[in-house]
């Protein structure tokens, strides 16, 4: 069955929105625990994160849909699985960092997310060059978040 571009975009938008909601619910950057953590001077202000993530989630939804709509059924299925795994990893990070209060465990998880990002960018780029390019800012931001996470884990060895 051939899926329409609109139905694919709806599916990626819903999956990405669910990921964003899960991440938002797990994020407690105003908690006393988080405020007590030693953070690097180069950490962006708290208000930057929702702005950045809203943009990135839009790019993930549209870029993912664009790539999926250009694949045959077999490749679309594989790319869809890669996207689903990536979004699950994305949603898991705030739960590990904020809810489990484990910067070290979150760091291990985000390293896996970075690998998943590379796979996703490559697969999407093979399907459609522009779609792959749309996912590059997400991969770059996640790499930056990894450095930030690593710095926080290093500065707070008891957490």
PDB file of C-alpha atoms in Angstrom:
ATOM      1  CA  UNK A   1       0.000   0.000   0.000  1.00  0.00           C
ATOM      2  CA  UNK A   2       1.446   3.343  -1.044  1.00  0.00           C
ATOM      3  CA  UNK A   3       1.293   5.915   1.697  1.00  0.00           C
ATOM      4  CA  UNK A   4       0.586   9.515   0.813  1.00  0.00           C
ATOM      5  CA  UNK A   5       3.009  12.289   1.681  1.00  0.00           C
ATOM      6  CA  UNK A   6       0.358  13.850   3.907  1.00  0.00           C
ATOM      7  CA  UNK A   7      -0.164  10.640   5.889  1.00  0.00           C
ATOM      8  CA  UNK A   8       3.591  10.197   6.297  1.00  0.00           C
ATOM      9  CA  UNK A   9       3.979  13.797   7.470  1.00  0.00           C
ATOM     10  CA  UNK A  10       1.107  13.338   9.919  1.00  0.00           C
ATOM     11  CA  UNK A  11       2.747  10.184  11.299  1.00  0.00           C
ATOM     12  CA  UNK A  12       6.157  11.809  11.741  1.00  0.00           C
ATOM     13  CA  UNK A  13       4.595  14.946  13.224  1.00  0.00           C
ATOM     14  CA  UNK A  14       2.629  12.895  15.766  1.00  0.00           C
ATOM     15  CA  UNK A  15       5.642  10.752  16.670  1.00  0.00           C
ATOM     16  CA  UNK A  16       7.832  13.819  17.049  1.00  0.00           C
ATOM     17  CA  UNK A  17       5.182  15.630  19.101  1.00  0.00           C
ATOM     18  CA  UNK A  18       4.903  12.601  21.409  1.00  0.00           C
ATOM     19  CA  UNK A  19       8.686  12.643  21.829  1.00  0.00           C
ATOM     20  CA  UNK A  20       8.639  16.358  22.601  1.00  0.00           C
ATOM     21  CA  UNK A  21       5.836  15.900  25.131  1.00  0.00           C
ATOM     22  CA  UNK A  22       7.631  13.027  26.870  1.00  0.00           C
ATOM     23  CA  UNK A  23      10.828  15.044  27.045  1.00  0.00           C
ATOM     24  CA  UNK A  24       9.041  18.113  28.312  1.00  0.00           C
ATOM     25  CA  UNK A  25       7.255  16.157  31.042  1.00  0.00           C
ATOM     26  CA  UNK A  26      10.528  14.602  32.217  1.00  0.00           C
ATOM     27  CA  UNK A  27      12.523  17.846  32.186  1.00  0.00           C
ATOM     28  CA  UNK A  28      12.703  19.540  35.564  1.00  0.00           C
ATOM     29  CA  UNK A  29      15.335  22.207  35.026  1.00  0.00           C
ATOM     30  CA  UNK A  30      13.769  24.281  37.808  1.00  0.00           C
ATOM     31  CA  UNK A  31      14.244  21.579  40.440  1.00  0.00           C
ATOM     32  CA  UNK A  32      16.471  22.158  43.451  1.00  0.00           C
ATOM     33  CA  UNK A  33      18.591  19.162  42.405  1.00  0.00           C
ATOM     34  CA  UNK A  34      19.282  20.629  38.970  1.00  0.00           C
ATOM     35  CA  UNK A  35      19.918  24.130  40.288  1.00  0.00           C
ATOM     36  CA  UNK A  36      22.543  22.731  42.695  1.00  0.00           C
ATOM     37  CA  UNK A  37      24.515  21.040  39.916  1.00  0.00           C
ATOM     38  CA  UNK A  38      27.723  22.717  38.848  1.00  0.00           C
ATOM     39  CA  UNK A  39      27.320  23.672  35.189  1.00  0.00           C
ATOM     40  CA  UNK A  40      29.812  25.088  32.689  1.00  0.00           C
ATOM     41  CA  UNK A  41      29.788  28.787  31.866  1.00  0.00           C
ATOM     42  CA  UNK A  42      28.995  27.980  28.224  1.00  0.00           C
ATOM     43  CA  UNK A  43      25.640  26.384  29.006  1.00  0.00           C
ATOM     44  CA  UNK A  44      22.903  28.246  27.116  1.00  0.00           C
ATOM     45  CA  UNK A  45      20.230  30.032  29.156  1.00  0.00           C
ATOM     46  CA  UNK A  46      17.238  27.895  30.120  1.00  0.00           C
ATOM     47  CA  UNK A  47      14.897  29.795  27.789  1.00  0.00           C
ATOM     48  CA  UNK A  48      17.002  28.784  24.759  1.00  0.00           C
ATOM     49  CA  UNK A  49      16.206  25.087  25.067  1.00  0.00           C
ATOM     50  CA  UNK A  50      12.476  25.177  24.198  1.00  0.00           C
ATOM     51  CA  UNK A  51      13.169  27.485  21.255  1.00  0.00           C
ATOM     52  CA  UNK A  52      15.911  25.250  19.889  1.00  0.00           C
ATOM     53  CA  UNK A  53      13.984  22.022  20.450  1.00  0.00           C
ATOM     54  CA  UNK A  54      10.794  23.338  18.847  1.00  0.00           C
ATOM     55  CA  UNK A  55      12.758  24.141  15.702  1.00  0.00           C
ATOM     56  CA  UNK A  56      14.620  20.828  15.766  1.00  0.00           C
ATOM     57  CA  UNK A  57      11.452  18.788  16.261  1.00  0.00           C
ATOM     58  CA  UNK A  58       9.905  20.551  13.279  1.00  0.00           C
ATOM     59  CA  UNK A  59      12.945  19.679  11.169  1.00  0.00           C
ATOM     60  CA  UNK A  60      12.875  16.067  12.380  1.00  0.00           C
ATOM     61  CA  UNK A  61       9.182  15.705  11.524  1.00  0.00           C
ATOM     62  CA  UNK A  62       9.433  17.333   8.104  1.00  0.00           C
ATOM     63  CA  UNK A  63      12.844  15.925   7.148  1.00  0.00           C
ATOM     64  CA  UNK A  64      11.814  12.468   8.303  1.00  0.00           C
ATOM     65  CA  UNK A  65       8.574  12.635   6.329  1.00  0.00           C
ATOM     66  CA  UNK A  66      10.346  13.918   3.249  1.00  0.00           C
ATOM     67  CA  UNK A  67      12.862  11.058   3.351  1.00  0.00           C
ATOM     68  CA  UNK A  68      10.210   8.435   4.098  1.00  0.00           C
ATOM     69  CA  UNK A  69       7.992   9.609   1.238  1.00  0.00           C
ATOM     70  CA  UNK A  70      10.821   9.132  -1.256  1.00  0.00           C
ATOM     71  CA  UNK A  71      11.639   5.536  -0.303  1.00  0.00           C
ATOM     72  CA  UNK A  72      10.186   2.299  -1.605  1.00  0.00           C
ATOM     73  CA  UNK A  73       8.205   0.204   0.879  1.00  0.00           C
ATOM     74  CA  UNK A  74      11.139  -1.893   2.109  1.00  0.00           C
ATOM     75  CA  UNK A  75      13.502   1.032   2.631  1.00  0.00           C
ATOM     76  CA  UNK A  76      10.722   3.168   4.096  1.00  0.00           C
ATOM     77  CA  UNK A  77      10.123   0.488   6.703  1.00  0.00           C
ATOM     78  CA  UNK A  78      13.826   0.380   7.656  1.00  0.00           C
ATOM     79  CA  UNK A  79      14.046   4.182   7.768  1.00  0.00           C
ATOM     80  CA  UNK A  80      10.842   4.336   9.821  1.00  0.00           C
ATOM     81  CA  UNK A  81      12.340   1.921  12.348  1.00  0.00           C
ATOM     82  CA  UNK A  82      15.534   4.001  12.521  1.00  0.00           C
ATOM     83  CA  UNK A  83      13.456   7.126  13.141  1.00  0.00           C
ATOM     84  CA  UNK A  84      11.364   5.380  15.819  1.00  0.00           C
ATOM     85  CA  UNK A  85      14.467   4.139  17.651  1.00  0.00           C
ATOM     86  CA  UNK A  86      15.975   7.614  17.433  1.00  0.00           C
ATOM     87  CA  UNK A  87      12.875   9.277  18.848  1.00  0.00           C
ATOM     88  CA  UNK A  88      12.722   6.720  21.684  1.00  0.00           C
ATOM     89  CA  UNK A  89      16.349   7.478  22.551  1.00  0.00           C
ATOM     90  CA  UNK A  90      15.597  11.197  22.348  1.00  0.00           C
ATOM     91  CA  UNK A  91      12.667  10.828  24.763  1.00  0.00           C
ATOM     92  CA  UNK A  92      14.698   8.683  27.173  1.00  0.00           C
ATOM     93  CA  UNK A  93      17.479  11.194  27.786  1.00  0.00           C
ATOM     94  CA  UNK A  94      15.540  13.713  29.952  1.00  0.00           C
ATOM     95  CA  UNK A  95      14.083  10.872  32.007  1.00  0.00           C
ATOM     96  CA  UNK A  96      17.571   9.567  32.745  1.00  0.00           C
ATOM     97  CA  UNK A  97      19.104  12.977  33.408  1.00  0.00           C
ATOM     98  CA  UNK A  98      16.297  14.731  35.290  1.00  0.00           C
ATOM     99  CA  UNK A  99      13.986  12.044  36.672  1.00  0.00           C
ATOM    100  CA  UNK A 100      16.666   9.454  37.506  1.00  0.00           C
ATOM    101  CA  UNK A 101      19.029  12.319  38.418  1.00  0.00           C
ATOM    102  CA  UNK A 102      21.857  10.501  36.713  1.00  0.00           C
ATOM    103  CA  UNK A 103      24.048  12.652  34.473  1.00  0.00           C
ATOM    104  CA  UNK A 104      26.413   9.697  33.990  1.00  0.00           C
ATOM    105  CA  UNK A 105      23.697   7.302  32.841  1.00  0.00           C
ATOM    106  CA  UNK A 106      22.256  10.047  30.632  1.00  0.00           C
ATOM    107  CA  UNK A 107      25.723  10.573  29.147  1.00  0.00           C
ATOM    108  CA  UNK A 108      25.990   6.900  28.195  1.00  0.00           C
ATOM    109  CA  UNK A 109      22.532   7.084  26.623  1.00  0.00           C
ATOM    110  CA  UNK A 110      23.202  10.277  24.672  1.00  0.00           C
ATOM    111  CA  UNK A 111      26.318   8.714  23.145  1.00  0.00           C
ATOM    112  CA  UNK A 112      24.020   6.025  21.722  1.00  0.00           C
ATOM    113  CA  UNK A 113      21.622   8.767  20.564  1.00  0.00           C
ATOM    114  CA  UNK A 114      24.504  10.427  18.701  1.00  0.00           C
ATOM    115  CA  UNK A 115      25.232   7.163  16.881  1.00  0.00           C
ATOM    116  CA  UNK A 116      21.537   6.869  16.050  1.00  0.00           C
ATOM    117  CA  UNK A 117      21.581  10.443  14.723  1.00  0.00           C
ATOM    118  CA  UNK A 118      24.427   9.608  12.362  1.00  0.00           C
ATOM    119  CA  UNK A 119      22.545   6.579  11.051  1.00  0.00           C
ATOM    120  CA  UNK A 120      19.377   8.646  10.637  1.00  0.00           C
ATOM    121  CA  UNK A 121      21.114  11.519   8.819  1.00  0.00           C
ATOM    122  CA  UNK A 122      22.868   9.076   6.497  1.00  0.00           C
ATOM    123  CA  UNK A 123      19.723   7.065   5.699  1.00  0.00           C
ATOM    124  CA  UNK A 124      17.577  10.147   5.232  1.00  0.00           C
ATOM    125  CA  UNK A 125      20.265  11.726   3.056  1.00  0.00           C
ATOM    126  CA  UNK A 126      20.353   8.658   0.831  1.00  0.00           C
ATOM    127  CA  UNK A 127      16.607   8.922   0.341  1.00  0.00           C
ATOM    128  CA  UNK A 128      16.623  12.682  -0.194  1.00  0.00           C
ATOM    129  CA  UNK A 129      19.599  14.988   0.143  1.00  0.00           C
ATOM    130  CA  UNK A 130      17.551  17.882   1.519  1.00  0.00           C
ATOM    131  CA  UNK A 131      15.932  15.615   4.118  1.00  0.00           C
ATOM    132  CA  UNK A 132      19.345  14.512   5.339  1.00  0.00           C
ATOM    133  CA  UNK A 133      20.470  18.139   5.515  1.00  0.00           C
ATOM    134  CA  UNK A 134      17.406  19.011   7.607  1.00  0.00           C
ATOM    135  CA  UNK A 135      18.520  16.510  10.240  1.00  0.00           C
ATOM    136  CA  UNK A 136      22.080  17.855  10.528  1.00  0.00           C
ATOM    137  CA  UNK A 137      21.156  20.653  13.006  1.00  0.00           C
ATOM    138  CA  UNK A 138      19.559  18.012  15.266  1.00  0.00           C
ATOM    139  CA  UNK A 139      22.723  15.906  15.150  1.00  0.00           C
ATOM    140  CA  UNK A 140      24.859  18.986  15.819  1.00  0.00           C
ATOM    141  CA  UNK A 141      22.732  20.126  18.762  1.00  0.00           C
ATOM    142  CA  UNK A 142      22.771  16.628  20.240  1.00  0.00           C
ATOM    143  CA  UNK A 143      26.567  16.574  19.929  1.00  0.00           C
ATOM    144  CA  UNK A 144      26.666  19.910  21.780  1.00  0.00           C
ATOM    145  CA  UNK A 145      24.275  18.512  24.407  1.00  0.00           C
ATOM    146  CA  UNK A 146      26.621  15.543  24.796  1.00  0.00           C
ATOM    147  CA  UNK A 147      29.525  17.874  25.577  1.00  0.00           C
ATOM    148  CA  UNK A 148      27.328  19.756  28.037  1.00  0.00           C
ATOM    149  CA  UNK A 149      26.167  16.504  29.661  1.00  0.00           C
ATOM    150  CA  UNK A 150      29.785  15.280  29.906  1.00  0.00           C
ATOM    151  CA  UNK A 151      30.862  18.533  31.548  1.00  0.00           C
ATOM    152  CA  UNK A 152      28.051  18.340  34.095  1.00  0.00           C
ATOM    153  CA  UNK A 153      28.842  14.679  34.854  1.00  0.00           C
ATOM    154  CA  UNK A 154      32.536  15.530  35.324  1.00  0.00           C
ATOM    155  CA  UNK A 155      31.804  18.543  37.543  1.00  0.00           C
ATOM    156  CA  UNK A 156      29.350  16.574  39.701  1.00  0.00           C
ATOM    157  CA  UNK A 157      30.975  13.186  40.374  1.00  0.00           C
ATOM    158  CA  UNK A 158      28.635  12.342  43.258  1.00  0.00           C
ATOM    159  CA  UNK A 159      25.546  12.478  41.011  1.00  0.00           C
TER     160      UNK A 159
END
